[in-house]
XYZ file of C-alpha atoms in Angstrom:
717
model
C -17.691 9.611 18.675
C -18.188 13.317 18.095
C -15.120 15.512 18.404
C -15.169 18.761 20.364
C -15.694 21.054 17.368
C -18.700 18.997 16.284
C -20.109 19.341 19.790
C -19.521 23.095 19.648
C -21.411 23.258 16.345
C -24.362 21.371 17.832
C -24.303 23.637 20.887
C -24.244 26.810 18.774
C -27.297 25.692 16.812
C -29.244 24.980 19.985
C -27.760 28.017 21.736
C -29.051 30.371 19.054
C -32.493 28.831 19.400
C -32.344 29.538 23.125
C -31.222 33.155 22.636
C -34.062 33.627 20.119
C -36.411 32.197 22.733
C -35.079 34.555 25.419
C -35.515 37.567 23.146
C -39.075 36.690 22.134
C -40.133 35.925 25.697
C -38.647 39.156 27.064
C -40.394 41.172 24.355
C -43.681 39.395 25.107
C -43.328 40.172 28.810
C -42.646 43.827 28.038
C -45.709 44.081 25.777
C -48.027 42.247 28.180
C -46.530 42.322 31.712
C -49.829 41.130 33.189
C -49.308 37.756 31.472
C -46.011 37.088 33.249
C -46.375 33.910 35.306
C -44.150 31.450 37.119
C -44.013 29.130 34.117
C -42.608 31.891 31.888
C -40.040 32.921 34.501
C -38.956 29.309 34.962
C -38.611 28.923 31.189
C -36.405 32.034 31.017
C -34.227 30.756 33.836
C -33.913 27.299 32.277
C -32.875 28.802 28.943
C -30.086 30.865 30.551
C -29.068 27.912 32.723
C -28.926 25.585 29.700
C -26.786 28.052 27.737
C -24.323 28.368 30.600
C -24.171 24.674 31.425
C -23.862 23.468 27.833
C -21.277 26.136 27.021
C -19.149 24.844 29.876
C -19.399 21.259 28.630
C -18.033 22.258 25.208
C -15.355 24.545 26.642
C -16.819 27.993 25.800
C -15.793 29.559 29.098
C -16.303 33.147 27.943
C -19.973 32.303 27.440
C -20.098 30.604 30.855
C -18.539 33.588 32.609
C -20.877 36.112 30.985
C -24.088 34.084 31.242
C -23.557 33.354 34.943
C -24.856 36.761 36.033
C -27.688 36.669 33.480
C -28.767 33.364 34.995
C -28.512 34.946 38.449
C -30.809 37.772 37.349
C -33.473 35.308 36.195
C -33.010 33.378 39.447
C -33.683 36.594 41.387
C -36.827 37.182 39.314
C -37.918 33.625 40.035
C -37.336 34.172 43.761
C -39.505 37.345 43.641
C -36.456 39.434 44.611
C -36.406 41.324 41.319
C -39.115 42.749 39.065
C -38.907 42.034 35.336
C -39.666 45.598 34.224
C -38.701 47.559 31.108
C -35.313 48.877 32.401
C -34.210 45.351 33.334
C -35.537 43.932 30.063
C -33.503 46.548 28.161
C -30.300 45.342 29.824
C -31.180 41.652 29.464
C -31.866 42.096 25.738
C -28.452 43.695 25.266
C -26.893 40.885 27.299
C -28.659 38.407 25.024
C -27.177 40.214 21.995
C -23.715 39.915 23.560
C -24.177 36.160 24.056
C -25.023 35.867 20.350
C -21.835 37.788 19.480
C -19.841 35.347 21.645
C -21.461 32.517 19.674
C -20.250 34.172 16.463
C -16.669 34.213 17.772
C -16.942 30.534 18.718
C -18.322 29.649 15.288
C -15.385 31.385 13.581
C -13.014 29.837 16.151
C -11.638 33.292 16.957
C -10.706 34.749 20.322
C -13.075 37.420 21.610
C -11.763 40.909 20.841
C -10.756 43.256 23.647
C -13.494 45.710 22.720
C -16.182 43.027 22.999
C -14.707 41.740 26.253
C -14.870 45.244 27.650
C -18.421 45.661 26.339
C -19.368 42.450 28.130
C -17.869 43.656 31.409
C -19.744 46.948 31.081
C -23.005 45.068 30.541
C -22.381 42.871 33.588
C -21.685 45.919 35.733
C -24.899 47.514 34.499
C -26.834 44.300 35.153
C -25.312 43.959 38.632
C -26.889 47.272 39.700
C -30.293 45.546 39.558
C -29.206 42.716 41.832
C -28.604 42.458 45.536
C -24.967 43.000 46.581
C -24.696 39.364 47.602
C -25.666 38.130 44.168
C -24.276 40.920 42.019
C -20.595 39.989 42.168
C -19.264 39.752 38.646
C -17.143 36.604 38.314
C -13.481 37.416 37.595
C -13.131 34.453 35.258
C -14.966 31.350 34.244
C -12.256 29.170 35.748
C -12.771 30.413 39.291
C -16.395 31.470 39.492
C -17.612 28.180 40.984
C -14.521 26.921 42.780
C -14.666 25.981 46.466
C -12.136 27.353 48.900
C -12.191 24.110 50.857
C -9.971 21.355 49.461
C -12.271 18.412 50.196
C -11.724 15.227 48.165
C -14.818 13.685 46.612
C -15.236 10.320 44.933
C -17.705 10.374 42.035
C -18.900 7.161 40.433
C -20.708 7.280 37.066
C -22.174 4.443 35.036
C -23.111 6.193 31.785
C -26.434 5.420 30.127
C -26.325 3.199 27.066
C -27.650 6.065 24.848
C -25.109 8.671 25.983
C -23.314 8.745 22.612
C -26.549 8.601 20.626
C -27.839 11.606 22.568
C -24.773 13.621 21.519
C -22.821 13.690 24.815
C -19.093 13.106 25.210
C -18.145 11.711 28.665
C -14.590 13.017 28.296
C -15.920 16.523 27.628
C -17.862 16.341 30.916
C -14.678 15.496 32.816
C -12.846 18.288 30.989
C -15.565 20.709 32.075
C -15.135 19.716 35.731
C -11.335 19.913 35.436
C -11.551 23.522 34.235
C -13.107 24.617 37.527
C -11.920 22.072 40.075
C -8.887 19.878 40.721
C -9.079 16.337 39.317
C -6.898 14.103 41.466
C -7.513 10.907 39.517
C -9.836 9.394 36.942
C -10.365 5.715 36.103
C -12.324 4.482 33.077
C -13.671 0.961 32.750
C -16.161 -1.039 30.697
C -17.926 -4.377 30.746
C -16.063 -6.594 28.301
C -18.888 -9.130 28.338
C -21.283 -6.574 26.828
C -19.086 -5.566 23.901
C -20.720 -6.741 20.635
C -18.920 -9.152 18.353
C -18.065 -6.901 15.409
C -17.891 -9.863 13.029
C -21.409 -11.086 13.830
C -23.389 -7.964 14.734
C -26.072 -6.970 12.207
C -27.571 -4.185 14.336
C -25.234 -1.256 13.708
C -26.847 0.806 16.484
C -24.937 -1.374 18.956
C -21.746 0.337 17.827
C -23.103 3.591 19.301
C -23.909 2.098 22.705
C -22.002 3.571 25.639
C -20.656 0.949 28.078
C -18.279 3.249 29.959
C -18.009 3.646 33.727
C -15.921 6.251 35.524
C -14.453 6.738 38.995
C -13.398 10.355 39.468
C -11.624 11.845 42.474
C -11.828 15.641 42.682
C -11.238 18.396 45.206
C -12.361 21.997 45.511
C -15.571 21.183 43.631
C -18.888 22.891 44.402
C -22.125 20.979 44.295
C -23.489 23.479 41.747
C -20.652 22.631 39.371
C -21.470 18.924 39.531
C -25.152 19.678 39.052
C -24.346 21.492 35.804
C -21.916 18.829 34.608
C -24.408 15.969 35.000
C -27.606 17.909 34.201
C -28.298 16.175 30.881
C -27.143 12.621 31.603
C -28.451 12.017 35.128
C -31.806 10.621 33.966
C -30.220 7.691 32.111
C -27.006 7.220 34.103
C -26.123 5.993 37.588
C -24.334 8.825 39.393
C -23.162 8.698 43.046
C -21.047 11.284 44.854
C -19.252 10.270 48.068
C -18.189 13.317 50.117
C -16.295 12.490 53.338
C -18.070 9.142 53.016
C -18.004 6.292 55.454
C -18.166 2.564 54.867
C -21.884 2.769 55.645
C -22.375 5.240 52.760
C -20.698 2.889 50.309
C -22.560 -0.151 51.615
C -25.890 1.710 51.368
C -25.191 2.563 47.721
C -24.104 -0.981 46.828
C -27.193 -2.440 48.481
C -29.304 -0.705 45.830
C -27.375 -2.286 42.950
C -27.650 -5.791 41.453
C -25.556 -8.200 43.513
C -23.088 -9.016 40.736
C -22.506 -5.338 40.027
C -22.165 -4.531 43.738
C -19.485 -7.205 44.250
C -17.516 -6.016 41.229
C -17.691 -2.381 42.321
C -16.511 -3.144 45.841
C -13.576 -5.180 44.545
C -12.688 -2.410 42.124
C -12.788 0.360 44.722
C -10.710 -1.672 47.155
C -8.161 -2.362 44.432
C -7.974 1.367 43.587
C -7.735 2.451 47.261
C -11.083 4.201 46.968
C -12.811 2.208 49.709
C -13.280 4.303 52.883
C -10.833 2.195 54.906
C -8.078 3.404 52.575
C -9.193 7.039 52.407
C -6.449 8.284 54.684
C -3.829 7.821 52.003
C -5.182 8.184 48.476
C -2.326 6.698 46.459
C -3.951 5.633 43.270
C -2.489 3.040 40.930
C -3.016 4.187 37.314
C -2.419 0.668 36.027
C -5.257 -0.840 37.982
C -8.352 -0.894 35.802
C -10.401 -3.965 36.653
C -13.358 -4.805 34.466
C -16.723 -4.361 36.131
C -19.179 -7.190 35.699
C -22.527 -5.495 35.198
C -24.377 -8.152 33.294
C -27.718 -6.925 34.612
C -29.427 -4.034 32.829
C -29.008 -0.594 34.251
C -32.441 -0.415 35.851
C -31.613 1.114 39.212
C -30.043 4.379 40.155
C -28.596 5.543 43.434
C -29.809 8.444 45.506
C -27.661 11.429 44.672
C -25.874 13.632 47.137
C -27.594 16.758 48.524
C -28.142 19.358 45.809
C -29.176 16.813 43.151
C -32.641 15.738 42.214
C -33.247 12.119 43.096
C -32.874 9.835 40.118
C -35.826 7.417 39.798
C -35.127 3.790 40.638
C -36.370 2.802 37.196
C -34.298 4.603 34.541
C -36.274 6.453 31.926
C -37.027 4.172 29.008
C -36.499 5.340 25.473
C -39.509 5.215 23.226
C -39.499 2.240 20.910
C -40.895 4.427 18.141
C -37.935 6.434 16.924
C -39.309 7.873 13.714
C -40.631 10.925 15.608
C -37.181 12.072 16.719
C -35.871 15.267 15.212
C -32.592 15.230 13.334
C -30.422 18.214 12.473
C -29.189 18.082 8.900
C -26.851 20.705 7.373
C -28.692 22.802 4.801
C -26.094 22.140 2.115
C -26.878 18.409 2.246
C -30.520 19.114 1.424
C -29.422 21.398 -1.411
C -27.165 18.656 -2.785
C -29.990 16.134 -2.561
C -32.386 18.410 -4.455
C -29.745 19.072 -7.128
C -29.167 15.342 -7.540
C -32.910 14.819 -7.691
C -33.048 17.360 -10.515
C -30.472 15.399 -12.467
C -32.449 12.223 -11.787
C -35.571 13.857 -13.243
C -33.671 14.807 -16.388
C -32.305 11.254 -16.716
C -35.800 9.836 -16.205
C -37.184 12.121 -18.926
C -34.432 10.931 -21.262
C -35.343 7.321 -20.482
C -39.003 8.019 -21.191
C -38.087 9.632 -24.518
C -36.070 6.577 -25.578
C -38.807 4.144 -24.504
C -41.391 5.992 -26.586
C -39.376 5.095 -29.664
C -39.556 1.384 -28.816
C -42.540 -0.929 -28.617
C -41.547 -2.796 -25.464
C -44.622 -2.665 -23.205
C -42.864 -4.283 -20.210
C -40.134 -1.669 -20.358
C -42.745 1.082 -20.566
C -44.499 -0.216 -17.428
C -41.215 -0.384 -15.537
C -40.318 3.140 -16.603
C -43.743 4.389 -15.497
C -43.214 2.779 -12.089
C -39.809 4.434 -11.794
C -41.381 7.773 -12.714
C -43.959 7.374 -9.941
C -41.235 6.635 -7.411
C -39.230 9.653 -8.551
C -42.344 11.817 -8.179
C -42.795 10.590 -4.597
C -39.146 11.226 -3.793
C -39.422 14.697 -5.281
C -42.383 15.584 -3.080
C -40.650 14.283 0.041
C -37.347 16.007 -0.750
C -38.941 19.378 -1.410
C -41.038 19.069 1.739
C -37.834 18.640 3.762
C -36.771 22.124 2.656
C -40.034 23.750 3.694
C -39.959 25.820 6.896
C -42.502 28.056 8.576
C -42.080 31.775 8.028
C -43.015 32.490 11.645
C -39.392 32.388 12.816
C -38.490 35.091 10.310
C -41.480 37.225 11.280
C -40.825 36.915 15.017
C -37.378 38.475 14.654
C -39.042 41.750 13.724
C -40.476 42.106 17.224
C -37.101 43.333 18.412
C -36.569 45.476 15.301
C -39.917 47.226 15.716
C -39.296 47.758 19.426
C -35.869 49.335 18.997
C -36.632 51.468 15.925
C -39.952 52.757 17.232
C -38.197 53.805 20.426
C -35.466 55.569 18.438
C -38.083 57.396 16.326
C -40.240 58.317 19.310
C -43.220 56.429 17.866
C -45.611 53.954 19.442
C -45.860 51.011 17.040
C -47.459 47.606 17.553
C -46.440 44.644 15.414
C -49.164 42.189 14.429
C -48.272 38.838 12.814
C -50.613 36.563 10.845
C -49.935 33.340 8.959
C -46.779 32.454 10.899
C -47.427 28.781 10.114
C -47.217 29.371 6.340
C -44.440 27.276 4.803
C -42.001 28.071 2.022
C -38.604 26.924 0.811
C -35.794 27.479 3.324
C -33.552 29.065 0.697
C -36.383 31.494 -0.037
C -36.690 32.433 3.643
C -33.001 33.261 3.831
C -33.121 35.484 0.751
C -36.203 37.508 1.672
C -34.946 38.549 5.121
C -33.163 41.666 3.832
C -36.045 42.840 1.591
C -38.454 42.406 4.487
C -36.138 44.388 6.745
C -36.047 47.281 4.250
C -39.828 47.324 3.936
C -40.412 47.191 7.698
C -37.944 49.997 8.370
C -39.445 52.047 5.528
C -42.969 51.595 6.927
C -41.897 52.735 10.396
C -39.866 55.703 9.169
C -41.989 57.030 6.283
C -45.411 55.430 6.695
C -46.379 55.540 10.360
C -46.838 58.932 12.009
C -45.736 60.184 15.413
C -48.375 59.837 18.202
C -49.312 63.523 18.179
C -49.769 63.522 14.399
C -51.967 60.442 14.574
C -54.126 61.972 17.297
C -54.518 65.138 15.230
C -55.689 62.997 12.287
C -58.303 61.267 14.446
C -56.366 57.991 14.748
C -55.206 56.021 17.777
C -51.821 57.163 19.073
C -50.402 53.666 18.562
C -49.582 52.761 14.981
C -50.125 49.291 13.567
C -47.616 47.390 11.454
C -48.863 44.007 10.248
C -46.895 41.145 8.699
C -48.931 38.373 7.108
C -48.319 35.388 4.845
C -50.627 33.042 2.963
C -50.738 30.766 -0.071
C -52.563 31.864 -3.202
C -52.657 30.328 -6.674
C -49.545 28.225 -6.127
C -47.548 31.166 -4.773
C -46.786 32.514 -1.335
C -47.930 36.052 -0.642
C -46.267 38.173 2.053
C -47.847 41.482 2.972
C -46.365 44.376 4.962
C -49.218 46.668 5.941
C -49.337 49.861 8.005
C -52.141 52.224 8.972
C -50.037 55.338 8.498
C -50.237 58.376 6.272
C -49.903 56.525 2.961
C -47.669 57.538 0.071
C -47.468 61.293 -0.506
C -47.735 61.086 -4.285
C -47.265 64.825 -4.808
C -43.972 64.730 -2.925
C -42.868 61.527 -4.666
C -43.500 63.013 -8.108
C -41.725 66.254 -7.193
C -38.655 64.378 -5.942
C -38.631 62.172 -9.050
C -38.682 65.234 -11.296
C -35.891 66.877 -9.274
C -33.712 63.772 -9.629
C -34.454 63.445 -13.341
C -36.181 60.106 -12.953
C -39.256 61.295 -14.880
C -39.936 64.152 -17.259
C -41.696 67.190 -15.833
C -44.344 66.999 -18.545
C -45.104 63.311 -17.906
C -48.626 62.382 -16.867
C -48.554 59.429 -14.509
C -51.304 57.436 -12.867
C -51.361 56.903 -9.093
C -49.972 53.383 -9.437
C -47.159 54.594 -11.681
C -46.250 57.306 -9.151
C -46.190 54.683 -6.394
C -43.791 52.594 -8.497
C -41.304 55.498 -8.548
C -40.175 54.700 -5.001
C -38.428 51.620 -6.425
C -36.214 53.758 -8.678
C -32.482 53.603 -7.898
C -31.340 56.516 -5.763
C -34.862 57.676 -4.955
C -35.717 58.942 -1.463
C -38.269 61.370 -0.060
C -36.362 61.899 3.196
C -35.350 65.512 3.755
C -32.347 64.513 5.882
C -30.006 61.542 5.888
C -30.411 59.407 9.022
C -29.532 55.932 10.223
C -32.799 54.704 8.727
C -33.258 56.556 5.455
C -32.247 59.347 3.123
C -29.500 57.730 1.071
C -31.749 56.399 -1.704
C -30.595 52.836 -1.159
C -33.070 50.154 -0.195
C -36.320 50.061 -2.136
C -34.642 49.460 -5.491
C -32.680 46.636 -3.859
C -35.956 45.204 -2.554
C -37.397 44.947 -6.056
C -34.206 43.483 -7.545
C -33.956 40.850 -4.816
C -37.604 39.836 -5.121
C -37.441 39.658 -8.923
C -34.286 37.549 -8.633
C -36.493 35.027 -6.826
C -39.003 35.090 -9.708
C -41.347 37.175 -7.574
C -43.097 40.535 -7.810
C -43.752 43.546 -5.559
C -47.090 45.330 -5.675
C -48.126 48.516 -3.812
C -51.586 49.589 -2.692
C -51.606 52.940 -0.890
C -54.490 55.085 0.333
C -53.608 58.605 1.523
C -54.321 59.004 5.212
C -55.142 55.324 5.691
C -51.944 53.411 5.044
C -49.935 51.335 2.594
C -49.674 47.654 1.714
C -46.576 46.130 0.102
C -47.431 42.750 -1.368
C -44.643 40.303 -2.223
C -45.670 37.341 -4.367
C -43.111 34.521 -4.542
C -42.922 30.978 -5.918
C -43.043 28.218 -3.322
C -39.691 26.763 -4.350
C -36.675 27.665 -6.430
C -35.604 24.166 -7.439
C -38.183 21.974 -9.182
C -41.662 22.884 -10.418
C -44.485 21.211 -12.292
C -44.599 22.810 -15.718
C -46.926 22.976 -18.707
C -44.963 22.663 -21.951
C -45.964 24.425 -25.144
C -44.452 24.954 -28.580
C -44.230 28.281 -30.390
C -42.715 28.049 -33.876
C -39.658 25.815 -33.439
C -39.120 26.698 -29.764
C -40.442 25.040 -26.629
C -41.488 26.932 -23.521
C -42.555 25.900 -20.030
C -45.287 27.672 -18.067
C -45.500 27.044 -14.272
C -48.442 24.683 -13.985
C -49.891 26.346 -10.888
C -50.462 29.521 -12.926
C -52.379 27.782 -15.736
C -56.162 28.150 -15.505
C -57.384 26.634 -18.781
C -56.675 26.167 -22.493
C -58.993 27.467 -25.202
C -58.815 27.637 -28.995
C -57.749 30.924 -30.579
C -60.614 32.365 -32.687
C -59.666 32.657 -36.347
C -60.753 36.312 -36.397
C -57.669 37.385 -34.447
C -54.531 38.273 -36.393
C -50.897 38.331 -35.320
C -50.300 41.934 -36.236
C -50.199 43.122 -32.627
C -48.253 41.799 -29.671
C -51.338 42.040 -27.466
C -55.075 41.780 -28.079
C -58.276 41.299 -26.071
C -61.235 38.989 -26.171
C -64.430 38.511 -24.179
C -64.114 35.339 -22.142
C -67.458 34.597 -20.477
C -68.092 38.225 -19.604
C -64.494 39.126 -18.694
C -62.039 41.080 -20.811
C -59.057 38.790 -21.347
C -55.815 40.249 -22.744
C -53.668 37.760 -24.656
C -50.157 37.831 -26.054
C -48.645 36.389 -29.244
C -45.406 34.877 -27.935
C -43.735 34.803 -31.366
C -44.108 38.588 -31.460
C -42.532 38.976 -28.023
C -39.556 36.729 -28.765
C -39.327 37.559 -32.482
C -39.865 34.013 -33.685
C -40.926 32.901 -37.160
C -44.752 33.253 -37.396
C -46.642 29.989 -37.488
C -48.638 29.019 -40.583
C -50.938 26.513 -38.912
C -54.607 27.380 -38.662
C -55.557 25.972 -35.262
C -53.786 27.602 -32.378
C -54.433 27.703 -28.633
C -54.592 30.259 -25.856
C -53.172 29.247 -22.472
C -55.067 31.263 -19.847
C -52.779 32.074 -16.909
C -53.580 33.730 -13.637
C -51.155 35.628 -11.433
C -52.554 37.265 -8.338
C -55.649 39.247 -9.260
C -54.941 39.337 -12.990
C -55.457 36.919 -15.859
C -54.042 36.880 -19.364
C -53.721 34.523 -22.327
C -50.621 33.249 -24.145
C -51.040 32.261 -27.811
C -49.134 29.040 -28.633
C -48.928 26.725 -31.620
C -49.103 23.417 -29.790
C -49.866 22.166 -26.274
C -47.402 19.433 -25.227
C -48.794 18.689 -21.730
C -47.452 18.574 -18.204
C -43.738 18.363 -17.616
C -41.663 18.217 -14.430
C -39.233 21.082 -14.738
C -35.807 21.313 -13.161
C -35.008 25.012 -13.100
C -31.556 25.866 -14.403
C -30.229 29.439 -14.250
C -29.593 31.223 -17.527
C -26.305 32.814 -16.535
C -25.184 36.442 -16.524
C -25.348 36.745 -20.301
C -29.151 36.396 -20.194
C -29.935 37.919 -16.785
C -31.548 41.021 -18.360
C -33.710 39.025 -20.765
C -37.369 39.980 -20.274
C -40.060 37.338 -19.979
C -37.733 34.383 -19.248
C -37.009 33.223 -15.691
C -34.858 30.163 -16.358
C -34.363 27.092 -18.482
C -34.856 23.352 -18.314
C -33.219 20.382 -20.025
C -35.621 18.044 -21.814
C -35.274 14.295 -22.104
C -34.183 14.724 -25.720
C -31.351 16.996 -24.608
C -33.046 20.121 -25.980
C -33.469 23.295 -23.949
C -36.880 24.667 -22.989
C -37.158 28.212 -21.658
C -39.321 28.876 -18.595
C -41.666 31.809 -19.073
C -41.713 34.575 -16.473
C -45.485 35.070 -16.364
C -45.546 38.130 -14.042
C -43.131 40.084 -16.253
C -44.914 39.079 -19.425
C -48.165 40.404 -18.014
C -46.667 43.557 -16.510
C -44.409 44.523 -19.408
C -46.477 43.550 -22.436
C -49.949 44.676 -21.400
C -51.406 47.781 -19.851
C -52.094 47.110 -16.179
C -55.079 49.422 -16.187
C -56.878 47.238 -18.741
C -56.283 43.893 -17.051
C -59.451 42.209 -15.876
C -59.578 41.438 -12.168
C -60.215 37.741 -11.552
C -63.249 38.090 -9.332
C -64.136 34.445 -9.722
C -62.613 31.253 -11.057
C -63.107 30.497 -14.764
C -65.805 27.872 -15.144
C -66.599 25.710 -18.112
């Protein structure tokens, strides 16, 4: 059974999804109010209602108290008593932010600070001004907000559904939730002993998770709304009956709907516990009396609930027999551990293959090949588990663009493309900050104010586009605006003033654009909350390069700027192409390899870079032994590995091609973090180390970008 803290953790995960949903829906309504319909309003209300109800079940009463009025606001919108306009959306968005901050306190298991409590009260007062006086009363505390003044005793009978535990619900937590806001006079738990599995003979371990509990609860001062919330998520699969000032006829009517054996056992139980109406005058309950209920029949019928509840169908909802479609929440660190262990398994498998090659045992070779195929399948499945869509990351910028554009007095529209593009979850987490810097930079420096845009013949509303797509085994993320572009004259002047470049230097447009990534560089005339401190763009480049990625700028004055981030799909395991140069072995990411050709004898090794005509295209190629200062090879026949990265192609001269190799990427450590042209290492089956080549840096650092041939078409044989 899950303990309370585990339930809180589950709630916080789902709660944050609901707050994200609320934020995105409110922003969508603000951008297109004509598309607001009853379905959207109902979805907003259900999200707030679910947050409040679930928070109460897990004991987060600060969340319950605050969300109560937010739920009331959505209820007023649903009842057509309130208009969901921009002023109300502003307050609701801030309320949503406060709910997220309360989640953060719950996650850290800290009490909410006085300042945040006061901020919450201020928000509720501000929200209450939009509501009618009758509905705008701010609850004094979560413990009293739903309590009844009348002290009327109620008998509640619950036969929990068999999947209650499997669905993540704790029956005791539900009772605790009711007890926080009403008086529990007595509670009696029972179970059907005949249905308990024999632990020594049971082979189906799912039976251990079956819930066989039944509960008789006597409460007073309990509102119907409180019970509705408490049983919201279990009523479909459980039998729930509430007797309020009930008569014998009420009990008999309920029992008539139950299987005869169950009805007889229930009546005997209630009479024994003094819960039968004839004994209602004096409720003196015997805690020792806990008769076992005989409910040998399946739970296929449910009673009609008291007023205020939806009627439960006579036939309980059946669970789908096919369970492989159910979603399961798995902590991210478990996936990371699995991928790390898979990496070690790949290394062990390579070692096994190396040993088998030295033997002549064909049967052993076949078995090893079969194992290798299985490991390959496991690798693909494991890495796919870590892949997530980038749309969730992109959608968070809707709020950022809204708030910052308002603060800057600009009209900016965010356009998102490729939200379904997938990449490694660890990658998503590490690109959030660089993306934030680039988005803020585009809004502050790139996009003009409405009057400036109109004067330039543009629409008053600026466009900021986020897009993602796969290309050549990499993921490409673009941040594009239709603003003023990079003011290269101003950039160069600022760079000279800060001593970043020499005054006499002659730089190309692309080289001037690259200056904005220099540490401490800023073109802002004044320091503000958004810019001017010279911190941000250099961090962007460092963070992207730490992920083995690159940043490229294309800017057209007066038309806008595009920042292109090119990243590997995963950071853990890649398919590599192994080569030998002198006595060293290197690995090239296989998705960057286009073809292998023989090096013409006419070329010498005197220069680190040279060029050749490859089917009408100028192909630069690099002698790796020159780059890494290795002993020159004396063999006559050498090869060129043609690699492609983005729009550019280049060739790497190697001594020997060793073929494909599954590469487990190992970090080099701080001692080698500034080493150019190497992105990591891998352990071979023989125990030797192979270095993984950083193709983008090799191309960018060792050849002149202006001479690189654009890959306008694929290389064909």
